[in-house]
Coordinates of C-alpha atoms in Angstrom, one line a residue:
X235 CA 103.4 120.5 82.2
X236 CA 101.7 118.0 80.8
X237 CA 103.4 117.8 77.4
X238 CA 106.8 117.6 79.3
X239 CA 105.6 115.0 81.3
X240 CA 104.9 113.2 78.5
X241 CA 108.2 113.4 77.2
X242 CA 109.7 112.1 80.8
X243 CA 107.2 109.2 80.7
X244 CA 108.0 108.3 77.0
X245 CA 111.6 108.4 77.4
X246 CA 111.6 106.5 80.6
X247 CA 109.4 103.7 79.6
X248 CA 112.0 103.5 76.2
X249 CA 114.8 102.5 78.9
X250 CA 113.2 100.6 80.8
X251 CA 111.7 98.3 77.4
X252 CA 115.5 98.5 76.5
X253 CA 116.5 97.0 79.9
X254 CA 114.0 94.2 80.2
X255 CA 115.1 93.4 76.6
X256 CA 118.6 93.1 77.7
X257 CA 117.8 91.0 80.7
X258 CA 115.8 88.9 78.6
X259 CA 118.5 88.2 75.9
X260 CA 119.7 85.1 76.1
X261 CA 122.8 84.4 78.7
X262 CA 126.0 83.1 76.1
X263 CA 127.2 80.5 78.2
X264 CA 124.1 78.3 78.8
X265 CA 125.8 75.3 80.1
X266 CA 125.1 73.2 82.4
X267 CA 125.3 74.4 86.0
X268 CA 126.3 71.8 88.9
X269 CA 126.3 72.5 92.6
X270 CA 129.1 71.2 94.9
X271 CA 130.1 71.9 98.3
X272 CA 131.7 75.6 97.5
X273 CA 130.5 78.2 96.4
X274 CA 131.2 78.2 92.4
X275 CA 130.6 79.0 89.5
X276 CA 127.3 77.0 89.1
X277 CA 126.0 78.8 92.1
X278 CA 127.5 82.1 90.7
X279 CA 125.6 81.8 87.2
X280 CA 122.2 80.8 89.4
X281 CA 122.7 83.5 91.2
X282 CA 122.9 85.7 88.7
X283 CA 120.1 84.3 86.8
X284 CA 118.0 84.7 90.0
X285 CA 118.5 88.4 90.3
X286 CA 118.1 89.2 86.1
X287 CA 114.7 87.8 86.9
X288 CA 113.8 89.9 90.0
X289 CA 115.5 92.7 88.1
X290 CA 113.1 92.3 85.1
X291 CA 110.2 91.9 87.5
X292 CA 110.8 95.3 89.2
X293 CA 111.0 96.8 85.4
X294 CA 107.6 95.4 84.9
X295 CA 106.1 97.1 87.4
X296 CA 107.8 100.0 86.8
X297 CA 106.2 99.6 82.9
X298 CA 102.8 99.4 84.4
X299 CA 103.0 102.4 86.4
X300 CA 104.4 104.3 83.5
X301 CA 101.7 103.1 81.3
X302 CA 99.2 104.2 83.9
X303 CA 100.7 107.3 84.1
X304 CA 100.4 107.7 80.5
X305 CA 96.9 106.9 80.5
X306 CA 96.1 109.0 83.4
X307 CA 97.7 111.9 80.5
X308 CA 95.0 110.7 78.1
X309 CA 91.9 110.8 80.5
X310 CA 93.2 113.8 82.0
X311 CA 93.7 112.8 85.6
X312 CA 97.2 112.6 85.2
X313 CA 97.9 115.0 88.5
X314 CA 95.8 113.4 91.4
X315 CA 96.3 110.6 93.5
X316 CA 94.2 107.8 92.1
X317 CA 93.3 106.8 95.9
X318 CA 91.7 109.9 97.1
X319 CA 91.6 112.3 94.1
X320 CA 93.8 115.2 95.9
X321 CA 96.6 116.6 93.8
X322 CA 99.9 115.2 94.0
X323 CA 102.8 117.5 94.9
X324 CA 105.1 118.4 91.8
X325 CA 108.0 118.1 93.9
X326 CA 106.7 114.5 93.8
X327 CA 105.8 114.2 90.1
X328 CA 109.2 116.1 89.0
X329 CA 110.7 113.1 91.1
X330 CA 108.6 110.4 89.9
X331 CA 106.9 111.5 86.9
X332 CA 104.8 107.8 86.9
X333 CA 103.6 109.0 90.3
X334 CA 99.9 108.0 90.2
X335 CA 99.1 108.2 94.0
X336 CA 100.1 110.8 96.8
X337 CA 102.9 110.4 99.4
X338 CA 99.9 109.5 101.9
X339 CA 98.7 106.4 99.5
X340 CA 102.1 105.9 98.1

């Protein structure tokens, strides 16, 4: 289990490096962005700068619990809920395999 767990963790924290690296590439168009009265393209890019940047904080805390997870592999308490020290349900872990905490303290 915990080999192959090791393997989910690996491979998911390679996509989500890959992801935060593409949000964090720079934007081609890096004009200037003006605001009028309508809804434009100015707001549009904003917008969309706006979301790349709570997108990319979400994958950063998704990194950290992966990492955690990972380190909970190394210390061997990869398995129990870091809150109480009861198991975590594999049902849970096959779902979330950076899953450091029970459903309870989740």
């Amino acid at each position: 289990m915990d080999e192959q767990a090791r393997r989910e963790l690996e491979t998911k924290r390679a996509e989500v490096v890959a992801q935060m690296d593409q949000l964090s590439a720079p934007v081609q168009d890096q004009g200037s962005i003006s605001f009028g009265k309508r809804v434009g393209d100015g707001t549009a890019m904003a917008v969309d700068r706006l979301t790349a940047v709570s997108a990319h904080d979400n994958l950063q805390d998704l990194l950290a619990g992966i990492d955690t997870a990972l380190a909970a592999l190394e210390d061997g308490s990869y398995g129990r809920c870091r809150v109480c020290g009861e198991s975590i349900p594999e049902g849970r872990l096959e779902a979330r395999p950076w899953a450091t905490t029970c459903v309870r303290h989740g």
